Amino acid sequence: MSNAVLIQPDIAFTNQIIELGGEDVFKCMQCATCSAVCELSPAENPFPRKEVIWSQWGLKNRLLGDPDIWLCHNCGDCSARCPRGASPGTILSAIRRQAVWHYATPQFLGAWMNRAGFLPVLILIPAVLLLLALLVRDPLAALLGISSDHGPGMQYANLFPHWLLIGFFTSFLILSLVSVALGGLRFWRAVKRSDLLQTEQAPSKSLLSSFLTVVMDFLTHKRFGGCTVTATRKRAHLGIFYGFLALFLVSTWAVVLLYVLNPFMETPLPYPFSFWDPAKIIANLGALALVAGCLIAMVERIANTKTMGRSTEFDWLFLGILFLVGVTGLVTEGLRFAESVTAGYTVYFIHLILAFMLLIYLPFSKFSHAIYRTLAMTYAEQMGRRR
Amino acid sequence: MGSSKRVLVVGGGIAGISAAVEASQAGAEVVLIEKQPYLGGRVSQMNLYFPKLCPPSCGLEINFRQLRNNSKITCYTQSEVHSISGEPGNYTVSITRSPRFVTDQCTACGACIPFCPVRRPDPFNYGLSQTRAIYFPSPAAYPPIFTIDPIDCLGEECSQCIAECPNDAVDLKMQPETFEIEIDSVVLATGWRPYPPEKIDNLGYASNPNVITNVELERLAAPDGPTGGQILRPSDQEPIESAAFIQCAGSRDENYLRHCSSVCCLASLKQVRYIRQQYPKAEIYLFYIDLRAPGRMEDFYLEAQQDPLLHLVKGKVGKVYPRNGESRIVVEAENVLTGRRIQQPVDLVILATGMVPQVPRLSGNLAADEHGFLVVENAEESAIFPAGCVRRPVGVAEAVRDATAAAMKAVQVVRG
């Protein structure tokens, strides 16, 4: 070969891929059926065949800086056609899981996220933090001179006043976003450094217009439409995506309402929202979409192991939290309307623990795909690597 | 030595015929039975042998002559075994012979043919042509007379062939007959059948007439085949400008056929020559996972590499689909050596499908491996010896060697 490359295999990395779900990686015989059947794989250096041999060889740096692992939507076309049952889709999932762990800060949380047995710790952290917040609630309110009285009737704000809840979540969310931004930055640098094509070709599109194209794709879920063997995945992800977006926007609106608009209004807009408030309707529909999407995704994962591959605790943790956040949110709301105080506060507290796990563990969980995938797809769009 | 050994050979293909001839030459009484109305099996459907590239009639005719001139061999075509009971040296075999509906009076004059109103796909040509319900089953028909397809024939209400036959050779009242024979040992040479290509749903066989299999190409290239040996595009019978071979079509694939049939690589390289001979300027693509040309077969492979218009592409084809508004078909694969995805339009696609062991349905279990190929059992417990492609997917030469070995075991069985 004219351009000989000295390969430095990282066996530990290969073993970790095997451990994190890619246990069939050595079944691959490099026939390349996977790259040929994939609807998303580009014409030059298509995936996932090359990623599988890189995994066998333990080429850690190449894989961690490989944007292609994030172009894969794990629709399972490759795994269904794989003649050896090597399940390339699952291997790519395992590599993504590795990448998330690798880029996450602080590292110990990433390790906890990936070790079965640490789940109780992951639940205890928000539980303890939320209890601490409750302990400091009254002294802090006295110190800041805020009234803790939120009026008559059952109001969750009587447990967690808005200022405490928002202050608590915002501070942790900022930490989480800083962490994932750091991860994203390191990933972007790695992508640039490894330069998959090794041809130093100039980007064919500007960064901004590439990003906007990718966002438009997200909104329409166009890429998901290419999957042939698991058509329900698009529906599931659409439900989760728009459900989450709706809930996120309504929550933001509530904060804006409480702290930006209402202080300046003669007659403050009502909060909590009434059942028929447009914001509440959107939130309820969003929650239903989220729960339905999660249900479809979970059924798919259980029923379709051949195409979906084996689901790992990493998949279940994210999907499970999303699902439970939706369910406990709806139950919390229901119990408020039913004025069931004890049950209401209990479920609400659980809901807050789950919401914490969803948002604050974002950089370490599968949720971080929102960042890495966006970056990788933007890069691919820029370099003309998307079909 | 007492009376001579009695050996049953099941299967009248190249392995079965070889076993029968060898056993008889070693002094055994042989009964050879064949399911089809002709002898020669899959070999007689080939265009050329590999690697010598001579027509199959070469080897077959020598064997047929040995069969005919040999009083120790009794041959039944259109017959099947349905039970073997007993022990080594003392087996009772039950055989059913299907009616041929044509007697030995037939001279194969063909007077009946134009009057038969039925047209059926010719299995000998893998359905690429048609025959009437009364037909000459193959160039190696044994006995060399016509036969009638019992399913497609309209029966006695029609009787056109009876009216037209100058020799009164048609008898639509013939019944199947079942009889038993006593033998010492059995050679099972029931051979193989091509893997059903329509099962491999991403390779377009069922939906596109220009996607054919390797065995079908043998018929298209054979002088006695449906096109008189001309390789034409099945959809419109036009000459081709390009072709693509898809190796391991369904083979080495746990979704379809798990094993490697060992001969398809070289068979395709042989078939490249068929096309090259007729089309010196055709672009030929051969997509492979890895080309298996062991031992001296490598020479054949090296020679193929000299063909500048033969493109050997490392990468399994994942998709085959028609090109919009054209009769050409696109095959899609990743070229592993260049890391580039290719969509290659071609006129003809040949699926190199593998060999499925054709195991006879017998009462009592025959020992088989994980892929369904029969395995040789301890000779003290069983004197039923599988040979040829029912034991292992092999080429003609290997099948003949294997059959000889099985025949030698069969004649040495010691009576309990």
CSV table of N, CA, C and O in Angstrom, one decimal, chain A residues 126 227 292:
chain,number,residue,atom,x,y,z
A,126,PRO,N,-30.6,13.8,43.3
A,126,PRO,CA,-31.6,14.9,43.3
A,126,PRO,C,-32.6,14.8,44.5
A,126,PRO,O,-33.0,15.9,44.9
A,227,CYS,N,-35.9,5.3,6.9
A,227,CYS,CA,-35.8,4.0,7.5
A,227,CYS,C,-36.9,3.1,6.9
A,227,CYS,O,-38.0,3.5,6.8
A,292,ALA,N,-47.0,9.0,24.8
A,292,ALA,CA,-47.4,8.1,23.7
A,292,ALA,C,-46.1,7.7,22.9
A,292,ALA,O,-45.9,6.5,22.6
